[in-house]
Amino acid sequence: GEDVEQSLFLSVREGDSSVINCTYTDSSSTYLYWYKQEPGAGLQLLTYIFSNMDMKQDQRLTVLLNKKDKHLSLRIADTQTGDSAIYFCAEDTGGGNKLTFGTGTQLKVEL
Amino acid sequence: NAGVMQNPRHLVRRRGQEARLRCSPMKGHSHVYWYRQLPEEGLKFMVYLQKENIIDESGMPKERFSAEFPKEGPSILRIQQVVRGDSAAYFCASSPRQGPEQYFGPGTRLTVT
């Protein structure tokens, strides 16, 4: 079945790197995504990776994909207080028409 | 280029009333998706529409819920005879083509009293 799992909480100090992990189940997913949600707001698309890639880097963000283990991670370098939010990973299912989301990881950045 | 617009942002309905949620996709986008987020949970897919067509409604509850995306105007998610369990944030997303990027609106937070 379709299930995307994430740990619920992560706390880091400002300036450190954050690594948010995700496991998914649908091996036929074409793209995998990371979204950011701030309190009371919608979801902001941060980045996505094509399933035949291992890594994608975009400024402070690095996405790693281990397709064999169905494991996706998001690394945020030099984490800032403005990065505090809930981060959702998602996979496309049903031919890319719908996204299946994880439960979200709440990132707290401490001074 | 304005983003995905949703209105109202907050909606309060009493049990048994109807709720109508509107979504205007980004300019040039002809694909609309609706998702529901229950408190403390991730988003769950409800329905995928193109202009005048429902493409995938596998996530829609069988009763009381309907969606449309007419040739002109916004997409509408309609919930008839609302119950307390319908209280949630409803998000709309749009894309210019079939995947990979879906851009989300700010959501409509429905509270059923």
PDB file of C-alpha atoms in Angstrom:
ATOM      1  CA  GLY A   1       0.000   0.000   0.000  1.00  0.00           C
ATOM      2  CA  GLU A   2       0.933   3.651  -0.068  1.00  0.00           C
ATOM      3  CA  ASP A   3       2.634   4.879   3.050  1.00  0.00           C
ATOM      4  CA  VAL A   4       5.205   7.595   3.611  1.00  0.00           C
ATOM      5  CA  GLU A   5       6.867   7.785   6.998  1.00  0.00           C
ATOM      6  CA  GLN A   6       8.813  10.523   8.719  1.00  0.00           C
ATOM      7  CA  SER A   7      10.012  11.138  12.239  1.00  0.00           C
ATOM      8  CA  LEU A   8       7.833  13.687  14.010  1.00  0.00           C
ATOM      9  CA  PHE A   9      10.355  16.084  15.511  1.00  0.00           C
ATOM     10  CA  LEU A  10      13.854  17.387  14.956  1.00  0.00           C
ATOM     11  CA  SER A  11      15.643  20.021  17.007  1.00  0.00           C
ATOM     12  CA  VAL A  12      18.903  21.643  15.889  1.00  0.00           C
ATOM     13  CA  ARG A  13      21.013  24.629  16.845  1.00  0.00           C
ATOM     14  CA  GLU A  14      21.207  27.625  14.562  1.00  0.00           C
ATOM     15  CA  GLY A  15      24.098  27.240  12.146  1.00  0.00           C
ATOM     16  CA  ASP A  16      24.163  23.449  12.312  1.00  0.00           C
ATOM     17  CA  SER A  17      22.975  21.174   9.512  1.00  0.00           C
ATOM     18  CA  SER A  18      19.545  19.541   9.678  1.00  0.00           C
ATOM     19  CA  VAL A  19      18.801  16.175   8.137  1.00  0.00           C
ATOM     20  CA  ILE A  20      15.183  15.148   7.729  1.00  0.00           C
ATOM     21  CA  ASN A  21      14.519  11.559   6.710  1.00  0.00           C
ATOM     22  CA  CYS A  22      11.649   9.893   4.923  1.00  0.00           C
ATOM     23  CA  THR A  23      10.806   6.387   3.771  1.00  0.00           C
ATOM     24  CA  TYR A  24       8.284   5.645   1.086  1.00  0.00           C
ATOM     25  CA  THR A  25       6.726   2.522  -0.343  1.00  0.00           C
ATOM     26  CA  ASP A  26       5.726   3.083  -3.978  1.00  0.00           C
ATOM     27  CA  SER A  27       8.703   1.987  -6.073  1.00  0.00           C
ATOM     28  CA  SER A  28       6.995   3.268  -9.220  1.00  0.00           C
ATOM     29  CA  SER A  29       7.090   6.903  -8.069  1.00  0.00           C
ATOM     30  CA  THR A  30       8.618   9.133 -10.699  1.00  0.00           C
ATOM     31  CA  TYR A  31       9.294  12.152  -8.511  1.00  0.00           C
ATOM     32  CA  LEU A  32       9.789  12.705  -4.811  1.00  0.00           C
ATOM     33  CA  TYR A  33       9.201  16.051  -3.186  1.00  0.00           C
ATOM     34  CA  TRP A  34       9.963  18.153  -0.156  1.00  0.00           C
ATOM     35  CA  TYR A  35       7.463  20.772   0.980  1.00  0.00           C
ATOM     36  CA  LYS A  36       7.685  23.282   3.832  1.00  0.00           C
ATOM     37  CA  GLN A  37       4.680  24.418   5.854  1.00  0.00           C
ATOM     38  CA  GLU A  38       4.831  27.328   8.258  1.00  0.00           C
ATOM     39  CA  PRO A  39       2.128  27.764  10.924  1.00  0.00           C
ATOM     40  CA  GLY A  40      -1.259  28.592   9.438  1.00  0.00           C
ATOM     41  CA  ALA A  41       0.110  28.651   5.913  1.00  0.00           C
ATOM     42  CA  GLY A  42      -0.020  26.537   2.794  1.00  0.00           C
ATOM     43  CA  LEU A  43       2.709  24.288   1.494  1.00  0.00           C
ATOM     44  CA  GLN A  44       5.744  25.717  -0.210  1.00  0.00           C
ATOM     45  CA  LEU A  45       7.476  23.485  -2.742  1.00  0.00           C
ATOM     46  CA  LEU A  46      11.141  23.397  -1.727  1.00  0.00           C
ATOM     47  CA  THR A  47      12.582  20.933  -4.164  1.00  0.00           C
ATOM     48  CA  TYR A  48      11.940  17.661  -5.909  1.00  0.00           C
ATOM     49  CA  ILE A  49      14.049  14.892  -7.364  1.00  0.00           C
ATOM     50  CA  PHE A  50      13.559  12.605 -10.320  1.00  0.00           C
ATOM     51  CA  SER A  51      13.626   8.982  -9.267  1.00  0.00           C
ATOM     52  CA  ASN A  52      16.614   8.056 -11.439  1.00  0.00           C
ATOM     53  CA  MET A  53      18.813  10.576  -9.627  1.00  0.00           C
ATOM     54  CA  ASP A  54      20.776   9.967  -6.438  1.00  0.00           C
ATOM     55  CA  MET A  55      21.298  13.529  -5.366  1.00  0.00           C
ATOM     56  CA  LYS A  56      20.131  17.038  -6.058  1.00  0.00           C
ATOM     57  CA  GLN A  57      21.602  20.209  -4.613  1.00  0.00           C
ATOM     58  CA  ASP A  58      19.900  23.585  -4.545  1.00  0.00           C
ATOM     59  CA  GLN A  59      21.679  26.284  -2.531  1.00  0.00           C
ATOM     60  CA  ARG A  60      21.446  25.217   1.129  1.00  0.00           C
ATOM     61  CA  LEU A  61      19.315  22.183   0.321  1.00  0.00           C
ATOM     62  CA  THR A  62      20.632  18.745  -0.585  1.00  0.00           C
ATOM     63  CA  VAL A  63      18.317  15.883  -1.409  1.00  0.00           C
ATOM     64  CA  LEU A  64      19.598  12.310  -1.288  1.00  0.00           C
ATOM     65  CA  LEU A  65      17.639   9.417  -2.736  1.00  0.00           C
ATOM     66  CA  ASN A  66      18.326   5.755  -2.072  1.00  0.00           C
ATOM     67  CA  LYS A  67      15.902   4.039  -4.372  1.00  0.00           C
ATOM     68  CA  LYS A  68      16.897   0.547  -3.318  1.00  0.00           C
ATOM     69  CA  ASP A  69      15.954   1.275   0.310  1.00  0.00           C
ATOM     70  CA  LYS A  70      13.169   3.718  -0.655  1.00  0.00           C
ATOM     71  CA  HIS A  71      14.788   6.341   1.538  1.00  0.00           C
ATOM     72  CA  LEU A  72      14.764  10.082   0.914  1.00  0.00           C
ATOM     73  CA  SER A  73      16.507  12.742   2.941  1.00  0.00           C
ATOM     74  CA  LEU A  74      16.656  16.524   3.005  1.00  0.00           C
ATOM     75  CA  ARG A  75      19.738  18.230   4.349  1.00  0.00           C
ATOM     76  CA  ILE A  76      19.555  21.916   5.210  1.00  0.00           C
ATOM     77  CA  ALA A  77      22.974  23.497   5.622  1.00  0.00           C
ATOM     78  CA  ASP A  78      23.545  26.382   8.035  1.00  0.00           C
ATOM     79  CA  THR A  79      20.047  26.071   9.496  1.00  0.00           C
ATOM     80  CA  GLN A  80      18.441  29.382  10.440  1.00  0.00           C
ATOM     81  CA  THR A  81      15.527  30.252  12.736  1.00  0.00           C
ATOM     82  CA  GLY A  82      13.477  30.997   9.634  1.00  0.00           C
ATOM     83  CA  ASP A  83      13.782  27.331   8.699  1.00  0.00           C
ATOM     84  CA  SER A  84      11.595  26.368  11.665  1.00  0.00           C
ATOM     85  CA  ALA A  85       8.527  24.748  10.107  1.00  0.00           C
ATOM     86  CA  ILE A  86       6.979  21.395   9.310  1.00  0.00           C
ATOM     87  CA  TYR A  87       8.630  19.564   6.424  1.00  0.00           C
ATOM     88  CA  PHE A  88       6.673  17.076   4.373  1.00  0.00           C
ATOM     89  CA  CYS A  89       8.066  14.563   1.975  1.00  0.00           C
ATOM     90  CA  ALA A  90       5.751  13.295  -0.750  1.00  0.00           C
ATOM     91  CA  GLU A  91       5.804  10.810  -3.569  1.00  0.00           C
ATOM     92  CA  ASP A  92       3.751  10.868  -6.710  1.00  0.00           C
ATOM     93  CA  THR A  93       1.432   7.950  -7.157  1.00  0.00           C
ATOM     94  CA  GLY A  94      -1.235   7.166  -9.684  1.00  0.00           C
ATOM     95  CA  GLY A  95       0.907   8.222 -12.618  1.00  0.00           C
ATOM     96  CA  GLY A  96       1.900  11.533 -11.095  1.00  0.00           C
ATOM     97  CA  ASN A  97      -1.593  12.844 -10.634  1.00  0.00           C
ATOM     98  CA  LYS A  98      -1.676  12.689  -6.887  1.00  0.00           C
ATOM     99  CA  LEU A  99       0.839  13.135  -4.135  1.00  0.00           C
ATOM    100  CA  THR A 100       1.035  10.934  -1.071  1.00  0.00           C
ATOM    101  CA  PHE A 101       2.416  12.870   1.872  1.00  0.00           C
ATOM    102  CA  GLY A 102       4.204  11.841   4.992  1.00  0.00           C
ATOM    103  CA  THR A 103       2.973  12.996   8.371  1.00  0.00           C
ATOM    104  CA  GLY A 104       5.549  15.781   8.470  1.00  0.00           C
ATOM    105  CA  THR A 105       8.642  16.498  10.552  1.00  0.00           C
ATOM    106  CA  GLN A 106       8.528  19.524  12.802  1.00  0.00           C
ATOM    107  CA  LEU A 107      11.908  21.235  12.708  1.00  0.00           C
ATOM    108  CA  LYS A 108      12.749  23.485  15.619  1.00  0.00           C
ATOM    109  CA  VAL A 109      15.817  25.686  15.358  1.00  0.00           C
ATOM    110  CA  GLU A 110      17.251  26.873  18.647  1.00  0.00           C
ATOM    111  CA  LEU A 111      19.578  29.789  19.188  1.00  0.00           C
TER     112      LEU A 111
ATOM    113  CA  ASN B   1       2.225  36.010 -11.534  1.00  0.00           C
ATOM    114  CA  ALA B   2      -0.209  35.493  -8.683  1.00  0.00           C
ATOM    115  CA  GLY B   3      -0.082  32.182  -6.894  1.00  0.00           C
ATOM    116  CA  VAL B   4      -2.915  29.773  -6.269  1.00  0.00           C
ATOM    117  CA  MET B   5      -5.806  31.616  -4.657  1.00  0.00           C
ATOM    118  CA  GLN B   6      -8.291  30.066  -2.274  1.00  0.00           C
ATOM    119  CA  ASN B   7     -11.289  31.595  -0.609  1.00  0.00           C
ATOM    120  CA  PRO B   8     -12.530  31.907   1.913  1.00  0.00           C
ATOM    121  CA  ARG B   9      -9.478  31.428   4.118  1.00  0.00           C
ATOM    122  CA  HIS B  10     -11.654  30.540   7.085  1.00  0.00           C
ATOM    123  CA  LEU B  11     -15.161  29.133   6.983  1.00  0.00           C
ATOM    124  CA  VAL B  12     -17.433  28.277   9.869  1.00  0.00           C
ATOM    125  CA  ARG B  13     -20.487  26.154   9.276  1.00  0.00           C
ATOM    126  CA  ARG B  14     -23.036  24.541  11.557  1.00  0.00           C
ATOM    127  CA  ARG B  15     -23.730  20.857  11.248  1.00  0.00           C
ATOM    128  CA  GLY B  16     -26.026  20.162   8.317  1.00  0.00           C
ATOM    129  CA  GLN B  17     -25.096  23.256   6.329  1.00  0.00           C
ATOM    130  CA  GLU B  18     -23.261  23.316   3.020  1.00  0.00           C
ATOM    131  CA  ALA B  19     -19.669  24.440   2.548  1.00  0.00           C
ATOM    132  CA  ARG B  20     -18.353  25.763  -0.775  1.00  0.00           C
ATOM    133  CA  LEU B  21     -14.620  26.191  -1.157  1.00  0.00           C
ATOM    134  CA  ARG B  22     -13.126  27.986  -4.131  1.00  0.00           C
ATOM    135  CA  CYS B  23      -9.780  27.662  -5.815  1.00  0.00           C
ATOM    136  CA  SER B  24      -8.322  29.769  -8.613  1.00  0.00           C
ATOM    137  CA  PRO B  25      -5.247  28.099 -10.106  1.00  0.00           C
ATOM    138  CA  MET B  26      -2.131  29.927 -11.152  1.00  0.00           C
ATOM    139  CA  LYS B  27      -2.332  31.662 -14.503  1.00  0.00           C
ATOM    140  CA  GLY B  28      -1.768  29.193 -17.292  1.00  0.00           C
ATOM    141  CA  HIS B  29      -2.450  26.158 -15.102  1.00  0.00           C
ATOM    142  CA  SER B  30      -5.242  23.861 -16.213  1.00  0.00           C
ATOM    143  CA  HIS B  31      -4.828  21.085 -13.638  1.00  0.00           C
ATOM    144  CA  VAL B  32      -6.265  21.367 -10.141  1.00  0.00           C
ATOM    145  CA  TYR B  33      -5.883  19.063  -7.149  1.00  0.00           C
ATOM    146  CA  TRP B  34      -7.693  19.126  -3.801  1.00  0.00           C
ATOM    147  CA  TYR B  35      -6.177  17.791  -0.587  1.00  0.00           C
ATOM    148  CA  ARG B  36      -7.453  17.644   2.971  1.00  0.00           C
ATOM    149  CA  GLN B  37      -5.342  18.018   6.082  1.00  0.00           C
ATOM    150  CA  LEU B  38      -6.827  16.845   9.335  1.00  0.00           C
ATOM    151  CA  PRO B  39      -5.357  18.237  12.563  1.00  0.00           C
ATOM    152  CA  GLU B  40      -1.863  16.885  13.294  1.00  0.00           C
ATOM    153  CA  GLU B  41      -1.803  14.890  10.053  1.00  0.00           C
ATOM    154  CA  GLY B  42      -0.319  15.108   6.595  1.00  0.00           C
ATOM    155  CA  LEU B  43      -2.275  15.971   3.495  1.00  0.00           C
ATOM    156  CA  LYS B  44      -4.530  13.406   1.873  1.00  0.00           C
ATOM    157  CA  PHE B  45      -5.375  13.525  -1.811  1.00  0.00           C
ATOM    158  CA  MET B  46      -9.045  13.993  -2.631  1.00  0.00           C
ATOM    159  CA  VAL B  47      -9.542  14.749  -6.321  1.00  0.00           C
ATOM    160  CA  TYR B  48      -7.737  15.762  -9.512  1.00  0.00           C
ATOM    161  CA  LEU B  49      -9.522  17.820 -12.144  1.00  0.00           C
ATOM    162  CA  GLN B  50      -8.815  19.352 -15.496  1.00  0.00           C
ATOM    163  CA  LYS B  51     -11.096  21.906 -17.103  1.00  0.00           C
ATOM    164  CA  GLU B  52     -14.625  20.418 -17.162  1.00  0.00           C
ATOM    165  CA  ASN B  53     -13.342  16.934 -16.298  1.00  0.00           C
ATOM    166  CA  ILE B  54     -12.805  14.908 -13.153  1.00  0.00           C
ATOM    167  CA  ILE B  55      -9.722  12.806 -13.805  1.00  0.00           C
ATOM    168  CA  ASP B  56      -9.205  11.021 -10.480  1.00  0.00           C
ATOM    169  CA  GLU B  57     -11.583  11.174  -7.533  1.00  0.00           C
ATOM    170  CA  SER B  58     -10.235   8.148  -5.706  1.00  0.00           C
ATOM    171  CA  GLY B  59      -9.730  10.148  -2.493  1.00  0.00           C
ATOM    172  CA  MET B  60     -13.177  11.691  -2.332  1.00  0.00           C
ATOM    173  CA  PRO B  61     -15.653  10.419   0.252  1.00  0.00           C
ATOM    174  CA  LYS B  62     -18.471   8.636  -1.513  1.00  0.00           C
ATOM    175  CA  GLU B  63     -21.206  10.846  -0.123  1.00  0.00           C
ATOM    176  CA  ARG B  64     -21.714  14.579   0.436  1.00  0.00           C
ATOM    177  CA  PHE B  65     -18.520  15.667  -1.359  1.00  0.00           C
ATOM    178  CA  SER B  66     -18.314  16.889  -4.933  1.00  0.00           C
ATOM    179  CA  ALA B  67     -15.889  18.917  -7.016  1.00  0.00           C
ATOM    180  CA  GLU B  68     -15.976  20.751 -10.293  1.00  0.00           C
ATOM    181  CA  PHE B  69     -13.676  22.822 -12.461  1.00  0.00           C
ATOM    182  CA  PRO B  70     -15.799  24.632 -15.026  1.00  0.00           C
ATOM    183  CA  LYS B  71     -14.617  26.089 -18.286  1.00  0.00           C
ATOM    184  CA  GLU B  72     -14.831  29.552 -16.763  1.00  0.00           C
ATOM    185  CA  GLY B  73     -14.233  30.410 -13.135  1.00  0.00           C
ATOM    186  CA  PRO B  74     -12.636  28.741 -10.162  1.00  0.00           C
ATOM    187  CA  SER B  75     -12.678  25.143  -9.086  1.00  0.00           C
ATOM    188  CA  ILE B  76     -15.270  24.447  -6.389  1.00  0.00           C
ATOM    189  CA  LEU B  77     -15.173  21.814  -3.661  1.00  0.00           C
ATOM    190  CA  ARG B  78     -18.641  21.368  -2.233  1.00  0.00           C
ATOM    191  CA  ILE B  79     -19.472  19.605   0.999  1.00  0.00           C
ATOM    192  CA  GLN B  80     -23.139  19.052   1.707  1.00  0.00           C
ATOM    193  CA  GLN B  81     -24.620  18.493   5.174  1.00  0.00           C
ATOM    194  CA  VAL B  82     -21.326  19.049   6.935  1.00  0.00           C
ATOM    195  CA  VAL B  83     -20.445  17.088  10.066  1.00  0.00           C
ATOM    196  CA  ARG B  84     -17.858  17.815  12.753  1.00  0.00           C
ATOM    197  CA  GLY B  85     -15.470  15.321  11.184  1.00  0.00           C
ATOM    198  CA  ASP B  86     -15.268  17.534   8.083  1.00  0.00           C
ATOM    199  CA  SER B  87     -13.397  20.166  10.115  1.00  0.00           C
ATOM    200  CA  ALA B  88      -9.991  20.388   8.466  1.00  0.00           C
ATOM    201  CA  ALA B  89      -7.793  22.502   6.247  1.00  0.00           C
ATOM    202  CA  TYR B  90      -8.572  22.042   2.570  1.00  0.00           C
ATOM    203  CA  PHE B  91      -5.762  22.809   0.171  1.00  0.00           C
ATOM    204  CA  CYS B  92      -5.879  23.291  -3.533  1.00  0.00           C
ATOM    205  CA  ALA B  93      -2.873  22.879  -5.810  1.00  0.00           C
ATOM    206  CA  SER B  94      -2.397  23.551  -9.488  1.00  0.00           C
ATOM    207  CA  SER B  95       0.047  22.521 -12.173  1.00  0.00           C
ATOM    208  CA  PRO B  96       0.495  23.489 -15.817  1.00  0.00           C
ATOM    209  CA  ARG B  97       0.634  19.895 -16.965  1.00  0.00           C
ATOM    210  CA  GLN B  98       0.617  16.418 -15.562  1.00  0.00           C
ATOM    211  CA  GLY B  99       3.328  16.612 -12.868  1.00  0.00           C
ATOM    212  CA  PRO B 100       5.881  17.115 -11.539  1.00  0.00           C
ATOM    213  CA  GLU B 101       5.278  20.415  -9.794  1.00  0.00           C
ATOM    214  CA  GLN B 102       2.162  21.143  -7.827  1.00  0.00           C
ATOM    215  CA  TYR B 103       1.860  24.602  -6.318  1.00  0.00           C
ATOM    216  CA  PHE B 104      -0.353  24.962  -3.290  1.00  0.00           C
ATOM    217  CA  GLY B 105      -2.714  27.671  -2.202  1.00  0.00           C
ATOM    218  CA  PRO B 106      -2.935  28.978   1.382  1.00  0.00           C
ATOM    219  CA  GLY B 107      -5.835  26.671   2.218  1.00  0.00           C
ATOM    220  CA  THR B 108      -9.347  27.062   3.565  1.00  0.00           C
ATOM    221  CA  ARG B 109      -9.778  26.159   7.203  1.00  0.00           C
ATOM    222  CA  LEU B 110     -13.262  24.754   7.714  1.00  0.00           C
ATOM    223  CA  THR B 111     -14.693  24.572  11.196  1.00  0.00           C
ATOM    224  CA  VAL B 112     -17.965  22.769  11.751  1.00  0.00           C
ATOM    225  CA  THR B 113     -19.740  23.672  14.974  1.00  0.00           C
TER     226      THR B 113
END
